Coordinates of C-alpha atoms in Angstrom, one line a residue:
M278 CA -2.8 -42.4 -1.8
P279 CA 0.4 -41.7 -3.8
R280 CA 3.5 -41.9 -1.8
G281 CA 6.5 -39.6 -2.1
K282 CA 9.7 -40.9 -3.8
R283 CA 13.3 -40.1 -3.0
G284 CA 14.4 -36.9 -4.7
G285 CA 10.9 -35.6 -5.3
R286 CA 8.9 -32.7 -3.9
V287 CA 5.2 -32.0 -3.5
S288 CA 3.9 -28.5 -4.4
A289 CA 0.4 -27.0 -4.2
L290 CA 0.4 -24.8 -7.2
E291 CA -2.3 -23.3 -9.4
G292 CA -2.1 -24.9 -12.8
G293 CA 1.3 -26.5 -12.1
G294 CA 3.5 -23.4 -11.8
E295 CA 7.3 -23.3 -11.8
E296 CA 8.1 -22.6 -8.2
E297 CA 7.4 -24.5 -5.0
A298 CA 4.6 -23.2 -2.8
P299 CA 5.7 -21.8 0.6
P300 CA 5.2 -24.3 3.4
A301 CA 3.3 -21.8 5.4
A302 CA 0.2 -23.8 6.3
A303 CA 0.0 -26.9 8.5
A304 CA -2.6 -29.6 8.0
V305 CA -5.9 -29.2 9.8
P306 CA -6.5 -31.5 12.7
R307 CA -9.9 -33.2 12.5
A308 CA -11.0 -31.9 15.8
L309 CA -11.0 -28.3 14.4
W310 CA -13.7 -29.0 11.8
V311 CA -17.3 -28.0 12.4
S312 CA -19.2 -31.3 12.5
P313 CA -22.8 -30.5 13.4
Q314 CA -24.9 -30.0 10.3
P315 CA -27.0 -26.8 10.4
P316 CA -30.7 -27.0 9.6
E317 CA -30.3 -25.0 6.4
A318 CA -27.7 -27.4 5.1
A319 CA -30.2 -29.6 3.4
A320 CA -31.7 -26.7 1.5
E321 CA -28.3 -25.6 0.1
Q322 CA -27.8 -26.2 -3.6
V323 CA -25.2 -28.9 -4.3
L324 CA -22.7 -27.7 -6.8
L325 CA -20.4 -30.8 -7.0
R326 CA -20.2 -34.2 -5.5
G327 CA -17.3 -36.6 -5.8
I328 CA -14.8 -38.9 -4.2
F329 CA -11.5 -37.7 -2.7
E330 CA -9.0 -39.2 -0.3
I331 CA -8.8 -37.0 2.8
G332 CA -6.2 -38.0 5.4
R333 CA -6.2 -41.8 5.0
N334 CA -9.8 -42.2 4.2
S335 CA -11.7 -42.3 0.9
C336 CA -14.5 -39.8 1.4
D337 CA -17.8 -38.8 -0.2
V338 CA -17.3 -35.0 -0.7
V339 CA -20.1 -32.5 -1.3
L340 CA -19.6 -28.9 -2.3
S341 CA -22.4 -26.4 -1.8
E342 CA -22.5 -22.7 -2.1
R343 CA -21.5 -22.1 1.5
A344 CA -19.7 -25.2 2.7
L345 CA -17.6 -28.3 1.9
R346 CA -18.8 -31.5 3.6
W347 CA -17.3 -34.9 3.6
R348 CA -18.0 -38.3 5.1
P349 CA -15.7 -41.4 5.1
I350 CA -16.9 -44.2 2.8
Q351 CA -17.3 -47.3 4.9
P352 CA -18.4 -50.9 4.0
E353 CA -21.9 -51.9 4.9
R354 CA -22.3 -52.8 8.6
P355 CA -25.2 -53.9 10.7
A356 CA -27.7 -51.1 11.5
G357 CA -27.1 -49.4 14.9
D358 CA -23.3 -50.2 14.9
S359 CA -22.0 -47.3 17.1
K360 CA -18.5 -47.7 15.8
C361 CA -19.8 -47.3 12.3
D362 CA -21.8 -44.2 13.2
L363 CA -18.7 -42.6 14.8
L364 CA -16.5 -43.4 11.7
C365 CA -19.1 -42.0 9.3
K366 CA -19.5 -38.7 11.1
E367 CA -19.7 -35.8 8.7
D368 CA -17.1 -33.0 8.7
V369 CA -17.8 -29.5 7.5
I370 CA -15.8 -26.5 6.6
E371 CA -17.4 -23.1 5.7
L372 CA -16.1 -21.7 2.4
K373 CA -15.9 -18.2 4.0
D374 CA -12.9 -19.5 5.9
V375 CA -11.1 -20.6 2.7
F376 CA -8.7 -18.0 1.4
S377 CA -7.0 -19.9 -1.5
V378 CA -7.0 -23.0 -3.6
K379 CA -4.1 -24.6 -5.5
L380 CA -3.6 -27.7 -7.5
K381 CA -1.3 -30.1 -5.6
R382 CA 1.5 -31.6 -7.7
R383 CA 4.7 -33.7 -7.2
Y384 CA 7.9 -32.5 -8.8
F385 CA 11.0 -34.7 -9.1
A386 CA 14.5 -33.4 -9.0
K387 CA 15.3 -30.7 -11.6
Q388 CA 11.7 -30.9 -12.9
Q389 CA 10.1 -27.4 -13.3
R390 CA 6.7 -28.1 -14.8
N391 CA 4.2 -30.8 -15.7
G392 CA 4.5 -32.4 -12.3
T393 CA 2.3 -35.4 -11.3
L394 CA -1.1 -34.2 -10.2
L395 CA -2.1 -35.4 -6.7
G396 CA -5.2 -33.4 -6.1
I397 CA -6.3 -30.0 -4.6
T398 CA -5.2 -28.1 -1.6
L399 CA -7.4 -25.6 0.3
F400 CA -5.8 -22.9 2.4
I401 CA -8.0 -22.1 5.4
C402 CA -8.2 -19.5 8.2
L403 CA -8.9 -21.1 11.5
K404 CA -10.1 -19.4 14.7
K405 CA -8.1 -20.3 17.8
E406 CA -8.4 -19.3 21.5
Q407 CA -7.9 -15.7 22.7
N408 CA -8.6 -14.0 19.3
K409 CA -5.8 -15.8 17.6
L410 CA -6.1 -16.9 13.9
K411 CA -4.1 -19.8 12.3
D412 CA -3.5 -20.7 8.7
S413 CA -4.0 -24.4 7.8
T414 CA -4.5 -26.7 4.8
L415 CA -6.9 -29.4 3.6
D416 CA -5.7 -31.8 0.9
L417 CA -8.3 -33.4 -1.4
I418 CA -6.4 -36.2 -3.1
N419 CA -7.6 -37.5 -6.5
L420 CA -5.3 -38.3 -9.5
S421 CA -7.9 -37.5 -12.2
E422 CA -6.9 -34.3 -14.1
D423 CA -10.5 -33.7 -15.4
H424 CA -12.1 -34.3 -12.0
C425 CA -9.7 -32.0 -10.1
D426 CA -9.9 -29.3 -12.8
T427 CA -13.7 -29.2 -12.5
W428 CA -13.5 -28.8 -8.7
F429 CA -10.6 -26.4 -8.9
R430 CA -12.6 -24.1 -11.2
E431 CA -15.6 -24.2 -9.0
F432 CA -13.6 -23.4 -5.9
K433 CA -12.0 -20.4 -7.7
K434 CA -15.4 -19.2 -8.8
I435 CA -16.7 -19.3 -5.2
L436 CA -13.6 -17.5 -3.8
A437 CA -13.9 -14.8 -6.5
G438 CA -17.3 -14.0 -5.0
F439 CA -15.7 -12.6 -1.8
S440 CA -15.3 -9.2 -3.3
D441 CA -14.3 -7.5 0.0
R442 CA -11.0 -9.3 0.1
P443 CA -8.0 -7.3 -1.1
K444 CA -6.4 -8.1 -4.4
S445 CA -3.6 -5.5 -4.3
L446 CA -1.9 -3.9 -1.3
K447 CA 0.6 -1.1 -0.8
V448 CA 3.1 -2.2 1.9
L449 CA 5.2 0.2 4.0
L450 CA 7.9 -1.4 6.0
N451 CA 9.9 0.3 8.7
P452 CA 13.2 -1.7 8.9
Q453 CA 14.2 0.0 12.2
S454 CA 11.3 -1.2 14.2
H455 CA 12.1 -3.2 17.4
R456 CA 15.7 -4.4 16.9
K457 CA 15.3 -4.2 13.2
E458 CA 13.1 -7.3 13.1
A459 CA 10.3 -5.9 10.8
T460 CA 12.0 -6.9 7.6
R461 CA 12.4 -10.5 8.7
V462 CA 8.9 -10.6 10.1
Y463 CA 7.4 -9.5 6.7
Y464 CA 9.5 -11.6 4.4
E465 CA 9.4 -14.8 6.5
K466 CA 5.8 -14.7 7.8
V467 CA 3.6 -12.2 6.0
E468 CA 4.7 -12.2 2.4
P469 CA 4.4 -16.1 2.0
L470 CA 0.7 -15.9 3.0
F471 CA 0.1 -12.9 0.7
K472 CA 1.5 -15.0 -2.2
I473 CA -0.6 -18.0 -1.3
A474 CA -3.7 -15.8 -1.3
G475 CA -2.8 -14.3 -4.6
I476 CA -2.5 -10.8 -3.3
K477 CA -0.2 -8.4 -5.3
T478 CA 2.0 -6.2 -3.2
D479 CA 4.1 -3.1 -3.7
V480 CA 6.6 -2.8 -0.9
T481 CA 8.4 0.4 0.1
I482 CA 11.0 0.3 2.8
T483 CA 10.9 3.6 4.7
E484 CA 14.3 5.3 5.2
Y485 CA 13.6 8.0 7.8
E486 CA 11.0 9.3 10.2
G487 CA 8.2 11.0 8.2
H488 CA 9.1 9.1 5.0
A489 CA 5.7 7.2 4.9
L490 CA 3.9 10.5 5.4
S491 CA 5.6 12.2 2.5
L492 CA 5.3 9.2 0.3
L493 CA 1.5 8.8 0.9
K494 CA 0.9 12.4 0.1
E495 CA 2.2 12.0 -3.4
C496 CA 2.1 8.4 -4.6
Q497 CA -0.7 6.9 -6.7
L498 CA -3.0 4.6 -4.7
Q499 CA -5.8 4.1 -7.3
G500 CA -4.8 0.4 -8.0
F501 CA -4.6 -0.6 -4.3
D502 CA -7.4 -2.1 -2.1
G503 CA -5.6 -1.1 1.1
V504 CA -2.4 0.0 2.8
V505 CA -0.3 -2.2 5.1
C506 CA 2.1 -0.9 7.7
V507 CA 4.8 -3.3 9.1
G508 CA 6.3 -1.7 12.2
G509 CA 5.4 -0.4 15.6
D510 CA 2.9 2.1 17.0
G511 CA 4.9 5.1 15.6
S512 CA 4.9 3.8 12.1
A513 CA 1.2 2.7 12.2
S514 CA 0.2 6.1 13.6
E515 CA 2.2 7.9 10.9
V516 CA 0.5 5.9 8.1
A517 CA -2.9 6.4 9.6
H518 CA -2.2 10.2 9.8
A519 CA -1.0 10.2 6.2
L520 CA -4.1 8.4 4.9
L521 CA -6.4 10.8 6.7
L522 CA -4.5 13.9 5.5
R523 CA -4.7 12.5 2.0
A524 CA -8.5 12.0 2.3
Q525 CA -8.9 15.6 3.4
R526 CA -6.8 16.9 0.5
N527 CA -8.7 14.8 -2.0
A528 CA -12.0 16.2 -0.6
G529 CA -10.7 19.8 -1.1
M530 CA -10.4 20.5 2.6
K531 CA -7.6 22.7 4.1
T532 CA -5.5 20.7 6.6
D533 CA -3.8 23.7 8.2
S534 CA -6.9 24.6 10.3
T535 CA -9.4 22.9 12.5
L536 CA -11.8 20.9 10.4
T537 CA -14.5 18.3 10.3
P538 CA -12.7 15.5 8.6
V539 CA -13.9 13.0 6.0
R540 CA -13.2 9.3 6.3
A541 CA -10.0 7.7 4.9
Q542 CA -10.6 6.2 1.5
L543 CA -8.4 3.1 2.0
P544 CA -8.4 0.6 4.9
L545 CA -5.2 0.2 6.9
G546 CA -3.6 -3.1 8.0
V547 CA -1.1 -3.1 10.9
I548 CA 1.4 -5.9 11.1
P549 CA 2.8 -5.8 14.7
A550 CA 6.6 -5.5 14.5
G551 CA 7.4 -2.9 17.2
S552 CA 8.2 -3.0 20.9
T553 CA 4.7 -2.3 22.2
N554 CA 2.2 -2.7 19.3
V555 CA -0.6 -1.0 21.2
L556 CA -2.7 -0.3 18.0
A557 CA -2.4 -3.8 16.6
H558 CA -3.1 -5.3 20.1
S559 CA -6.2 -3.2 20.5
V560 CA -7.6 -4.0 17.1
H561 CA -6.9 -7.8 17.1
G562 CA -6.9 -8.5 20.8
I563 CA -3.4 -10.0 20.5
P564 CA -0.1 -8.8 19.0
H565 CA 0.2 -11.8 16.7
V566 CA 1.7 -11.4 13.2
I567 CA -0.2 -14.3 11.6
T568 CA -3.5 -13.2 13.1
A569 CA -3.0 -9.6 11.7
T570 CA -2.0 -11.0 8.3
L571 CA -5.0 -13.3 8.0
H572 CA -7.4 -10.5 9.0
I573 CA -6.0 -8.6 6.0
I574 CA -6.3 -11.6 3.6
M575 CA -9.8 -12.3 4.7
G576 CA -10.9 -8.7 4.3
H577 CA -12.1 -8.3 7.9
L578 CA -12.7 -4.6 8.5
Q579 CA -13.2 -2.8 11.7
P580 CA -14.2 0.9 11.8
V581 CA -12.2 2.8 14.4
D582 CA -12.6 6.2 16.0
V583 CA -9.8 8.8 15.5
C584 CA -8.9 12.0 17.3
T585 CA -7.8 15.3 15.9
F586 CA -5.1 17.3 17.8
S587 CA -5.0 21.0 17.2
T588 CA -3.7 24.2 18.8
A589 CA -4.4 27.9 18.2
G590 CA -6.9 26.9 15.4
K591 CA -4.3 24.8 13.5
L592 CA -4.5 21.0 13.0
L593 CA -1.4 19.3 14.4
R594 CA -2.2 15.6 13.6
F595 CA -4.6 12.7 13.7
G596 CA -4.1 10.1 16.4
F597 CA -5.7 7.4 18.6
S598 CA -4.4 8.2 22.0
A599 CA -2.3 10.7 23.9
M600 CA -0.6 11.2 27.3
F601 CA 0.4 14.5 28.8
G602 CA 2.6 14.9 31.9
F603 CA 4.3 11.8 33.1
G604 CA 3.6 9.9 29.8
G605 CA 4.9 12.8 27.7
R606 CA 8.0 13.5 29.7
T607 CA 8.9 9.8 29.8
L608 CA 8.7 9.6 26.0
A609 CA 10.7 12.8 25.6
L610 CA 13.5 11.4 27.8
A611 CA 13.5 8.1 26.0
E612 CA 13.8 9.8 22.6
K613 CA 17.1 11.4 23.8
H614 CA 18.5 7.9 24.3
R615 CA 17.7 6.2 21.0
W616 CA 21.1 4.4 21.1
M617 CA 19.7 2.1 23.8
S618 CA 17.5 -0.9 23.0
P619 CA 13.7 -0.2 23.1
N620 CA 13.2 -2.0 26.4
Q621 CA 16.3 -0.5 28.1
R622 CA 15.3 3.0 26.8
R623 CA 11.8 2.6 28.1
D624 CA 12.8 1.3 31.5
F625 CA 15.5 4.0 31.9
A626 CA 13.0 6.8 31.0
V627 CA 10.3 5.5 33.3
I628 CA 12.7 5.2 36.3
K629 CA 14.3 8.6 35.8
T630 CA 11.0 10.4 35.2
L631 CA 9.7 8.8 38.4
A632 CA 12.8 10.0 40.3
Q633 CA 12.1 13.5 39.1
L634 CA 8.3 13.3 39.3
K635 CA 6.6 16.6 39.3
P636 CA 3.0 17.7 38.4
E637 CA 1.8 20.0 35.7
D638 CA -0.3 23.0 36.6
C639 CA -3.2 22.7 34.1
E640 CA -6.7 23.7 33.3
I641 CA -8.7 20.9 31.6
S642 CA -12.0 21.5 29.9
F643 CA -14.0 18.6 28.5
L644 CA -17.3 17.9 26.8
P645 CA -18.9 14.8 28.4
F646 CA -20.0 12.0 26.1
N647 CA -23.6 12.6 24.9
C648 CA -24.3 8.9 25.3
S649 CA -28.1 8.9 24.9
Q650 CA -27.8 10.3 21.3
D651 CA -24.7 8.4 20.2
L652 CA -25.7 5.1 21.6
Q653 CA -29.1 5.4 19.9
Q654 CA -27.5 6.1 16.6
N655 CA -24.9 3.3 16.8
N656 CA -27.3 0.8 18.5
C657 CA -24.7 0.3 21.1
S658 CA -25.4 -2.2 23.9
L659 CA -22.7 -0.9 26.2
P660 CA -23.8 0.3 29.7
L661 CA -24.4 4.0 29.9
P662 CA -21.6 6.1 31.5
L663 CA -22.6 8.0 34.6
D664 CA -21.3 11.3 33.2
C665 CA -23.7 11.8 30.3
N666 CA -24.0 15.5 29.7
D667 CA -23.9 18.0 26.9
Q668 CA -22.3 20.9 28.8
W669 CA -18.6 21.7 28.9
Q670 CA -17.0 21.1 32.3
M671 CA -13.7 22.4 33.7
I672 CA -11.2 21.2 36.3
Q673 CA -7.9 22.7 37.3
G674 CA -5.0 21.9 39.5
Q675 CA -1.8 19.9 39.7
F676 CA -1.8 16.8 37.6
L677 CA 0.9 14.1 37.3
N678 CA -0.6 12.6 34.2
V679 CA -3.5 13.1 31.7
S680 CA -4.5 10.3 29.3
I681 CA -6.9 10.8 26.4
M682 CA -7.7 7.6 24.6
A683 CA -10.1 6.7 21.8
I684 CA -9.0 3.0 21.8
P685 CA -8.5 0.5 24.7
C686 CA -4.7 0.7 24.3
L687 CA -3.9 -2.9 25.1
C688 CA -0.2 -3.8 25.5
S689 CA 2.0 -6.3 27.3
V690 CA 2.3 -4.2 30.5
A691 CA -1.4 -3.4 30.5
P692 CA -3.2 -6.6 29.3
R693 CA -6.7 -5.1 30.1
G694 CA -5.7 -1.9 28.4
L695 CA -4.7 1.6 29.5
A696 CA -8.4 2.5 29.0
P697 CA -10.2 -0.8 29.5
N698 CA -13.7 0.7 29.3
T699 CA -13.2 2.2 25.9
R700 CA -14.0 0.5 22.6
L701 CA -12.7 0.9 19.1
N702 CA -15.8 2.7 17.8
N703 CA -18.2 3.6 20.5
G704 CA -17.9 7.3 19.7
S705 CA -16.2 8.4 22.9
M706 CA -12.8 8.9 24.5
A707 CA -11.5 8.0 28.0
L708 CA -10.1 11.0 29.9
I709 CA -8.0 9.6 32.8
I710 CA -6.5 12.2 35.2
A711 CA -4.0 11.5 37.9
R712 CA -3.8 14.4 40.3
N713 CA -0.7 15.2 42.3
T714 CA 0.1 12.6 45.0
S715 CA 3.1 11.0 46.6
R716 CA 5.6 9.0 44.4
P717 CA 4.8 5.7 46.1
E718 CA 1.1 6.1 45.6
F719 CA 1.6 7.0 41.9
I720 CA 3.8 4.0 41.4
K721 CA 1.0 1.8 42.9
H722 CA -1.3 3.2 40.4
L723 CA 1.0 2.4 37.5
K724 CA 1.6 -1.2 38.8
R725 CA -2.2 -1.8 38.8
Y726 CA -2.2 -1.6 35.0
A727 CA -0.4 -5.0 34.9
S728 CA -2.9 -6.7 37.2
I729 CA -6.5 -7.6 37.3
K730 CA -7.2 -5.0 39.9
N731 CA -8.9 -1.7 39.2
Q732 CA -6.2 0.8 38.3
F733 CA -8.5 3.7 38.8
N734 CA -9.5 2.8 42.4
F735 CA -7.4 5.6 43.9
P736 CA -8.6 8.9 45.4
F737 CA -6.3 10.9 43.2
V738 CA -7.4 9.3 39.9
E739 CA -10.5 10.6 38.0
T740 CA -12.0 9.1 34.9
Y741 CA -14.5 10.7 32.4
T742 CA -16.1 9.6 29.2
V743 CA -15.8 12.5 26.8
E744 CA -16.1 13.7 23.2
E745 CA -13.7 16.7 23.4
V746 CA -10.9 17.8 25.7
K747 CA -8.9 21.0 25.9
V748 CA -5.7 20.8 28.0
Y749 CA -4.1 24.2 28.9
P750 CA -0.9 24.4 30.9
R751 CA -1.4 27.5 33.1
N752 CA 2.2 28.2 34.0
K753 CA 3.3 29.4 30.6
T754 CA 1.0 32.0 29.1
S755 CA -2.3 33.8 29.6
R756 CA -5.1 31.6 28.1
H757 CA -7.0 34.6 26.7
N758 CA -4.1 36.2 24.9
P759 CA -4.2 34.8 21.3
E760 CA -1.1 36.8 20.2
E761 CA 0.9 35.3 23.0
V762 CA -0.4 31.8 22.2
A763 CA 0.5 32.2 18.5
Q764 CA 4.0 33.5 19.4
L765 CA 4.7 30.6 21.7
H766 CA 3.4 28.1 19.0
E767 CA 6.2 29.4 16.7
T768 CA 8.9 28.9 19.3
A769 CA 7.6 25.5 20.5
S770 CA 11.0 23.9 20.4
E771 CA 12.2 26.3 23.2
K772 CA 9.0 26.6 25.3
S773 CA 6.9 23.5 24.8
F774 CA 5.3 20.7 26.7
P775 CA 5.9 17.1 25.5
W776 CA 2.9 14.9 24.5
N777 CA 3.0 11.2 23.8
V778 CA 0.7 10.7 20.8
D779 CA 0.5 7.0 19.8
G780 CA 4.2 6.6 20.8
D781 CA 5.3 9.7 18.9
L782 CA 6.7 12.8 20.6
M783 CA 4.6 16.0 19.9
E784 CA 5.8 19.2 21.5
V785 CA 3.3 22.0 21.9
A786 CA 3.7 25.3 23.8
S787 CA 0.0 26.1 24.3
E788 CA -3.5 24.7 24.6
V789 CA -4.2 21.4 22.8
H790 CA -7.7 20.7 21.7
V791 CA -8.5 16.9 21.2
K792 CA -11.7 16.0 19.5
L793 CA -13.1 12.6 18.7
H794 CA -14.4 11.7 15.2
P795 CA -16.3 8.4 15.1
R796 CA -15.4 5.7 12.7
L797 CA -13.0 7.8 10.7
I798 CA -10.8 5.0 9.4
N799 CA -11.2 1.3 8.7
L800 CA -8.6 -1.1 10.1
Y801 CA -8.2 -4.7 9.1
G802 CA -9.3 -6.7 12.1
G803 CA -12.1 -8.7 13.5
S804 CA -14.4 -8.1 16.5
M805 CA -12.6 -9.0 19.7
E806 CA -13.8 -11.5 22.2
E807 CA -13.6 -10.4 25.8
M808 CA -10.1 -10.8 27.0
S809 CA -9.5 -13.1 29.9
D810 CA -8.4 -11.5 33.1
S811 CA -4.9 -12.9 33.5
Q812 CA -2.4 -11.4 35.8
V813 CA 0.8 -10.2 34.2
T814 CA 3.9 -8.9 35.9
C815 CA 5.0 -5.5 34.8
N816 CA 8.6 -5.6 33.5
C817 CA 9.4 -1.9 33.9
L818 CA 8.6 -1.2 37.6

C-alpha cells in the first residue's frame, strides 16, 4: 500500500479534481459490515471482479448488482484450519447504502492536478443505534489507472440508478435559529456531505420572519428535487406551510377559504438547528444533524399528516401540532422576551405562566377517528383506539390546556413525545385535554412528560383520537352570531386568544377548526425504530 510522503496530501476526487475533498467521513470499522451471505447472493450477476488492497489486506473483490463483497487473499493452509477460516471471512456492503464514489489521489505541495492515483473511495451511510445514521468511507486501493477507471465507471452507473435521490436542492437557512448556530451547522456539517454526494444547492439566508413564506410563493422551483430548511420548528413549519400554499395555488385552489388541500409537490428536508427541533426529532427519532442530512442524501421519504387551521370559514395556516391555553399563553409570554436566550426565555415563560395559571372556558367539539375505515385503507397494524366513532362529540368546561397533535412531538423534555400514541401518518390526531385542577397537580402532569410514567394517568386529563376538532372560547362571543365572529376576527390583535402552532404564535379571537389531512407532505426521513424508554430530567420545572 502506498505510504504518504512529507508535504503531500491525499484526496478522494472524481477524475482528479482541483480541490481537496472534505474530510467528512471516517473509515468504516470491520465490525460494521454485513458478513452473512444471503441465499440470493449466489444468483446475483457478477459485474466485476478484481484485486484491491482493503485495510492492510489484499482482497478478492466482487461487484454485483446489489452488493460489494470481498475476502482476504490468504496462502494455502491445511483444510479445516480455524484461523484460516476466520481470516478468510467474507465482508459485504449493500450498494443501496453507498451515496458517492470518488477516485482517490495523492497531491504533493502546490500540486493542483494530475495527482498520483491510489484507488477508489466509497462513501457509505451506516445505521447506528437509536435511529442514528453515520457517514463513513471504504478505500479500495489499486494503482492501475485502467483497473480503477473500469470500476469507477461501474460504480457511477449503479449509483445513477437510484433515481429517487435528490440531485438539486433549494436550501433555506435561518441564521437566527438557536443562538445563531444554524449557519455554522450548515456550512460545517451539512454542505460538505452535499458536495460529496454531488448534490447542487441554492442557498438563501432568510432575513426576517415570513421571508421563507414570501420567497416560496414566487421563486421558481422547477429545477429542484426538494426543499431543505435549516433552523428550528418555527422555520420548518413556515417552509412546510409555504410549500402547501404553493401547491394549492398551482392547483387553482383558493387559499383564503376552507378547502380540501392537495399534496405538496416537493419533499421537505429539516436540518435541526433550533432550540427544540420537535419536527425533526419526530421524523428522525433523534435531533441529529448528520442523520437528517444523510436521510436527504439517500432520498428516504416519509409521508406525514398535516392539519389545516381555519376560523370563520377562512384558512389560517397549515401545521402539525397546536396547543391552546397554557401552551399558547406560555409562548405568547416568551415572544415578548426575545432578548433572552431561548432556554432562559422558555423557562421564564413557563414559570410565570404557572404562577398566573388560569383555565379557559371552552366548548370543544370533535369528530372521533373512524379507525375501522382508515386502518383498512392504510393497512395499519396499530391497535384500534377505544373511541372509534363517526359522530361529532362535544365537551365543555374549564380547561388549563388543550393539545391537538398530528405527530408524536418528540423533544428533549418529552423523550416519549407530547403525543406518544400518535404516528406520523396514521390518519389521526391526538386530542389531549387538561381540565381545571390545582397548580401542584398540573405541575405533576407536566413533569410526567420527562419520565417513563404515563403522563395521562390523572383524573383531570382526557385523551381522544380524532380527525377534526373545533375549539370555541365561550367567554368572548356568542357562538351562533356569525357577524360578531367576523368582527372579532378583524380585531384579533385586541381581543384574541394565543395558540402555539408548531412553535409559532397564532392569535385568534373566535372558534378555531382543526382538520387532519392524511399524508399531505413528504418529509425526508426513515421509519423510526421504537424509542427506548429512558428517563430524562426536565430542565424547565
